[in-house]
Short mmCIF file of C-alpha atoms and ligand atoms in Angstrom, two decimals:
data_model
loop_
_atom_site.label_atom_id
_atom_site.label_comp_id
_atom_site.label_asym_id
_atom_site.label_seq_id
_atom_site.Cartn_x
_atom_site.Cartn_y
_atom_site.Cartn_z
CA MET I 1 0.01 -0.03 0.03
CA VAL I 2 1.90 3.05 -1.23
CA GLY I 3 -0.96 5.21 -2.44
CA GLY I 4 -1.57 6.92 0.93
CA ASN I 5 -5.35 6.66 0.15
CA ALA I 6 -7.63 3.65 -0.10
CA ALA I 7 -8.95 4.70 -3.59
CA LEU I 8 -5.40 5.02 -4.95
CA ASP I 9 -4.45 1.67 -3.39
CA PHE I 10 -7.48 0.05 -5.01
CA VAL I 11 -6.39 1.68 -8.33
CA ASN I 12 -2.93 0.35 -7.80
CA THR I 13 -4.16 -3.25 -7.79
CA VAL I 14 -3.42 -2.95 -11.53
CA SER I 15 0.01 -2.28 -12.75
CA ASP I 16 1.10 -0.95 -16.15
CA TRP I 17 -2.25 0.59 -17.09
CA SER I 18 -1.25 2.08 -20.40
CA GLY I 19 0.84 -0.95 -21.50
CA GLU I 20 0.01 -4.49 -20.55
CA PRO I 21 -2.18 -4.20 -17.48
CA VAL I 22 -1.71 -6.81 -14.71
CA ASP I 23 -4.58 -7.15 -12.33
CA ARG I 24 -3.58 -8.54 -8.84
CA LEU I 25 -7.25 -9.21 -7.83
CA GLY I 26 -8.70 -11.49 -10.46
CA ASP I 27 -12.13 -12.00 -8.77
CA ALA I 28 -14.24 -11.04 -5.89
CA ALA I 29 -12.55 -13.43 -3.60
CA GLY I 30 -9.17 -11.58 -4.56
CA PHE I 31 -10.87 -8.24 -3.88
CA GLY I 32 -12.01 -9.51 -0.42
CA ALA I 33 -8.48 -10.74 0.43
CA TRP I 34 -6.99 -7.46 -0.67
CA ALA I 35 -9.61 -5.44 1.28
CA GLY I 36 -8.60 -7.41 4.38
CA VAL I 37 -4.91 -6.58 3.87
CA ALA I 38 -5.74 -3.04 3.19
CA GLY I 39 -7.54 -2.82 6.57
CA LEU I 40 -10.96 -2.07 4.99
CA LEU I 41 -12.52 -5.18 6.21
CA TYR I 42 -11.92 -6.96 9.50
CA GLY I 43 -13.41 -9.11 12.34
CA ASP I 44 -17.05 -9.89 11.52
CA ASP I 45 -16.74 -8.49 8.15
CA LEU I 46 -14.61 -11.45 7.00
CA LYS I 47 -17.32 -13.90 8.18
CA SER I 48 -19.89 -12.01 6.09
CA LEU I 49 -17.43 -11.94 3.27
CA ARG I 50 -17.23 -15.72 3.08
CA ALA I 51 -21.03 -15.91 2.82
CA GLU I 52 -21.06 -13.23 0.09
CA LEU I 53 -18.41 -14.95 -1.85
CA ALA I 54 -20.31 -18.29 -1.77
CA ASP I 55 -23.03 -16.64 -3.97
CA ASP I 56 -21.07 -16.89 -7.27
CA GLU I 57 -23.41 -14.98 -9.26
CA ASN I 58 -23.62 -12.00 -6.87
CA ALA I 59 -19.84 -12.07 -6.35
CA ALA I 60 -19.14 -12.02 -10.14
CA LYS I 61 -21.60 -9.12 -10.61
CA PHE I 62 -20.01 -7.22 -7.78
CA PHE I 63 -16.54 -7.72 -9.19
CA GLU I 64 -17.62 -6.57 -12.65
CA ASP I 65 -18.90 -3.28 -11.11
CA ALA I 66 -15.86 -2.92 -8.83
CA VAL I 67 -13.52 -3.28 -11.92
CA ALA I 68 -15.44 -0.78 -13.89
CA MET I 69 -15.14 1.71 -10.92
CA ARG I 70 -11.45 1.07 -10.64
CA ALA I 71 -10.83 1.79 -14.33
CA ALA I 72 -12.96 4.95 -14.12
CA MET I 73 -11.12 6.19 -10.98
CA ARG I 74 -7.84 5.56 -12.59
CA ARG I 75 -8.84 7.77 -15.56
CA ILE I 76 -10.18 10.47 -13.29
CA PHE I 77 -7.11 10.54 -11.01
CA GLU I 78 -4.85 10.38 -14.00
CA ALA I 79 -6.58 13.37 -15.66
CA ALA I 80 -6.40 15.16 -12.23
CA ALA I 81 -2.61 14.48 -11.91
CA LYS I 82 -2.13 15.91 -15.43
CA GLY I 83 -4.34 18.92 -14.85
CA GLU I 84 -6.71 17.64 -17.51
CA ALA I 85 -10.57 17.44 -17.47
CA ALA I 86 -12.01 14.01 -16.32
CA ARG I 87 -14.55 12.33 -18.63
CA ASP I 88 -18.14 12.79 -17.87
CA ASP I 89 -18.96 9.05 -18.23
CA ASP I 90 -16.22 8.24 -15.83
CA LEU I 91 -17.67 10.67 -13.27
CA ASP I 92 -20.97 9.05 -13.85
CA ILE I 93 -19.57 5.61 -12.86
CA PHE I 94 -17.94 7.15 -9.95
CA ASN I 95 -21.17 8.80 -8.79
CA SER I 96 -23.10 5.66 -9.16
CA TRP I 97 -21.13 4.35 -6.13
CA LYS I 98 -22.26 7.29 -4.17
CA VAL I 99 -25.85 6.14 -4.46
CA ARG I 100 -24.72 2.60 -3.73
CA ALA I 101 -22.65 3.73 -0.78
CA ALA I 102 -25.64 5.59 0.76
CA ARG I 103 -27.86 2.68 0.49
CA HIS I 104 -26.74 1.29 3.85
CA CYS I 105 -26.27 4.60 5.57
CA GLU I 106 -28.63 6.89 7.16
CA ILE I 107 -28.51 10.26 9.10
CA ARG I 108 -29.45 10.07 12.79
CA GLN I 109 -29.27 12.49 15.68
CA ASP I 110 -28.08 11.87 19.20
CA LYS I 111 -27.04 14.22 21.98
CA ASP I 112 -23.84 15.15 20.11
CA GLY I 113 -25.66 16.11 17.01
CA PHE I 114 -26.27 14.67 13.55
CA ARG I 115 -24.22 11.65 12.55
CA ARG I 116 -24.11 9.35 9.56
CA ARG I 117 -24.63 5.82 10.75
CA CYS I 118 -23.96 3.02 8.37
CA ALA I 119 -25.46 -0.37 9.04
CA ASP I 120 -23.08 -3.11 10.17
CA GLU I 121 -25.17 -5.67 8.40
CA ALA I 122 -24.35 -4.10 4.99
CA PRO I 123 -22.65 -6.63 2.78
CA ALA I 124 -18.83 -6.59 3.46
CA LEU I 125 -18.00 -6.34 -0.28
CA GLU I 126 -20.23 -3.15 -0.64
CA ARG I 127 -18.75 -1.78 2.62
CA ALA I 128 -15.18 -2.01 1.42
CA MET I 129 -16.21 -0.30 -1.80
CA ARG I 130 -17.94 2.48 0.22
CA LEU I 131 -14.74 3.22 1.99
CA ILE I 132 -12.87 3.28 -1.38
CA PHE I 133 -15.43 5.61 -2.80
CA GLU I 134 -15.21 7.90 0.18
CA ALA I 135 -11.51 8.00 -0.10
CA GLY I 136 -11.70 8.86 -3.79
CA GLU I 137 -14.31 11.47 -3.06
CA GLU I 138 -12.09 13.07 -0.33
CA LEU I 139 -9.13 13.04 -2.69
CA LEU I 140 -10.96 14.91 -5.41
CA LEU I 141 -12.71 17.41 -3.13
CA ASN I 142 -9.84 18.50 -0.92
CA GLU I 143 -7.69 19.56 -3.90
CA ARG I 144 -4.73 17.59 -2.77
CA HIS I 145 -4.84 16.23 -6.34
CA ASP I 146 -2.09 18.45 -7.35
CA ARG I 147 0.06 16.11 -5.40
CA LEU I 148 -1.13 13.07 -7.30
CA ARG I 149 1.78 11.34 -9.14
CA ILE I 150 2.17 8.29 -11.44
CA CYS I 151 5.20 6.20 -10.69
CA GLY I 152 7.82 6.47 -13.43
CA GLY I 153 9.07 2.84 -12.89
CA ASP I 154 9.00 0.28 -15.76
CA ASP I 155 5.65 -1.52 -16.01
CA CYS I 156 4.44 0.09 -12.77
CA GLU I 157 2.45 3.22 -13.21
CA TRP I 158 1.10 3.09 -9.61
CA MET I 159 -0.38 6.30 -8.37
CA PHE I 160 0.44 7.89 -5.12
CA LEU I 161 0.09 11.11 -3.15
CA ASP I 162 3.38 12.98 -2.98
CA GLN I 163 3.70 14.17 0.61
CA SER I 164 7.34 15.00 0.38
CA LYS I 165 8.37 18.59 1.22
CA ASN I 166 9.61 19.50 -2.21
CA GLY I 167 6.94 17.63 -4.03
CA LYS I 168 9.31 15.75 -6.28
CA ARG I 169 8.75 12.19 -5.41
CA ARG I 170 9.06 10.07 -8.61
CA TRP I 171 8.66 6.45 -7.42
CA CYS I 172 5.78 4.55 -5.79
CA SER I 173 8.51 3.21 -3.49
CA MET I 174 12.25 3.67 -3.25
CA ALA I 175 12.55 -0.01 -2.29
CA THR I 176 11.24 -1.16 -5.59
CA CYS I 177 10.98 1.18 -8.58
CA GLY I 178 13.32 3.78 -7.19
CA ASN I 179 16.00 1.15 -6.55
CA GLU I 180 15.34 -0.46 -9.92
CA HIS I 181 15.98 2.92 -11.56
CA LYS I 182 19.11 3.43 -9.53
CA VAL I 183 20.54 0.01 -10.58
CA LYS I 184 19.67 0.63 -14.17
CA ALA I 185 21.26 4.14 -14.20
CA PHE I 186 24.32 2.58 -12.57
CA ARG I 187 24.56 -0.14 -15.30
CA LYS I 188 24.14 2.47 -18.00
CA ARG I 189 27.00 4.54 -16.57
CA LYS I 190 29.24 1.53 -16.26
CA LYS I 191 28.53 0.63 -19.82
CA SER I 192 29.23 4.00 -21.26
CA ALA I 193 32.45 4.19 -19.24
CA ALA I 194 33.63 0.82 -20.50
ZN1 ZN Y 201 6.46 2.08 -9.11
#
């Protein structure tokens, strides 16, 4: 998880978007496992998840929708990172999850005021997507998207929020893509020196 935001981490479950995309999820079970690792689902969610995944048809439909959302978010974030306009049809897909996310939530009032309360019995898969949608919404609304970056590593293209002081972070992670770049640059220098 290098994105610094659940929506970016979700988008980053695909590498090499503009080349030969590699999907690390594969199906709804893969999504569920990833959501567990990402901290979006835990405890009783995982019990509910098992039951949801046992319903093949429902799980397949969910994954199809989630994948469409992932691609739409990627295009929206990429446009934002480049200072370009997002496509309306992508924003439509994004917004369809707002409706979906709201389905299990309601506004209630207690002694501290109004609160949004989201039902615990909402399906785990839907709940994980709600958190992803909310993270995406937060990202677009709070205008940190001028700090959105796309990793320059070979076959990577992961997106992340650059929180460095100078705003010049180039790699999703120094341990992977940054290091690979250093090794390549070193080899190139050695070759030209030989
Ligand atoms: Zn990278």
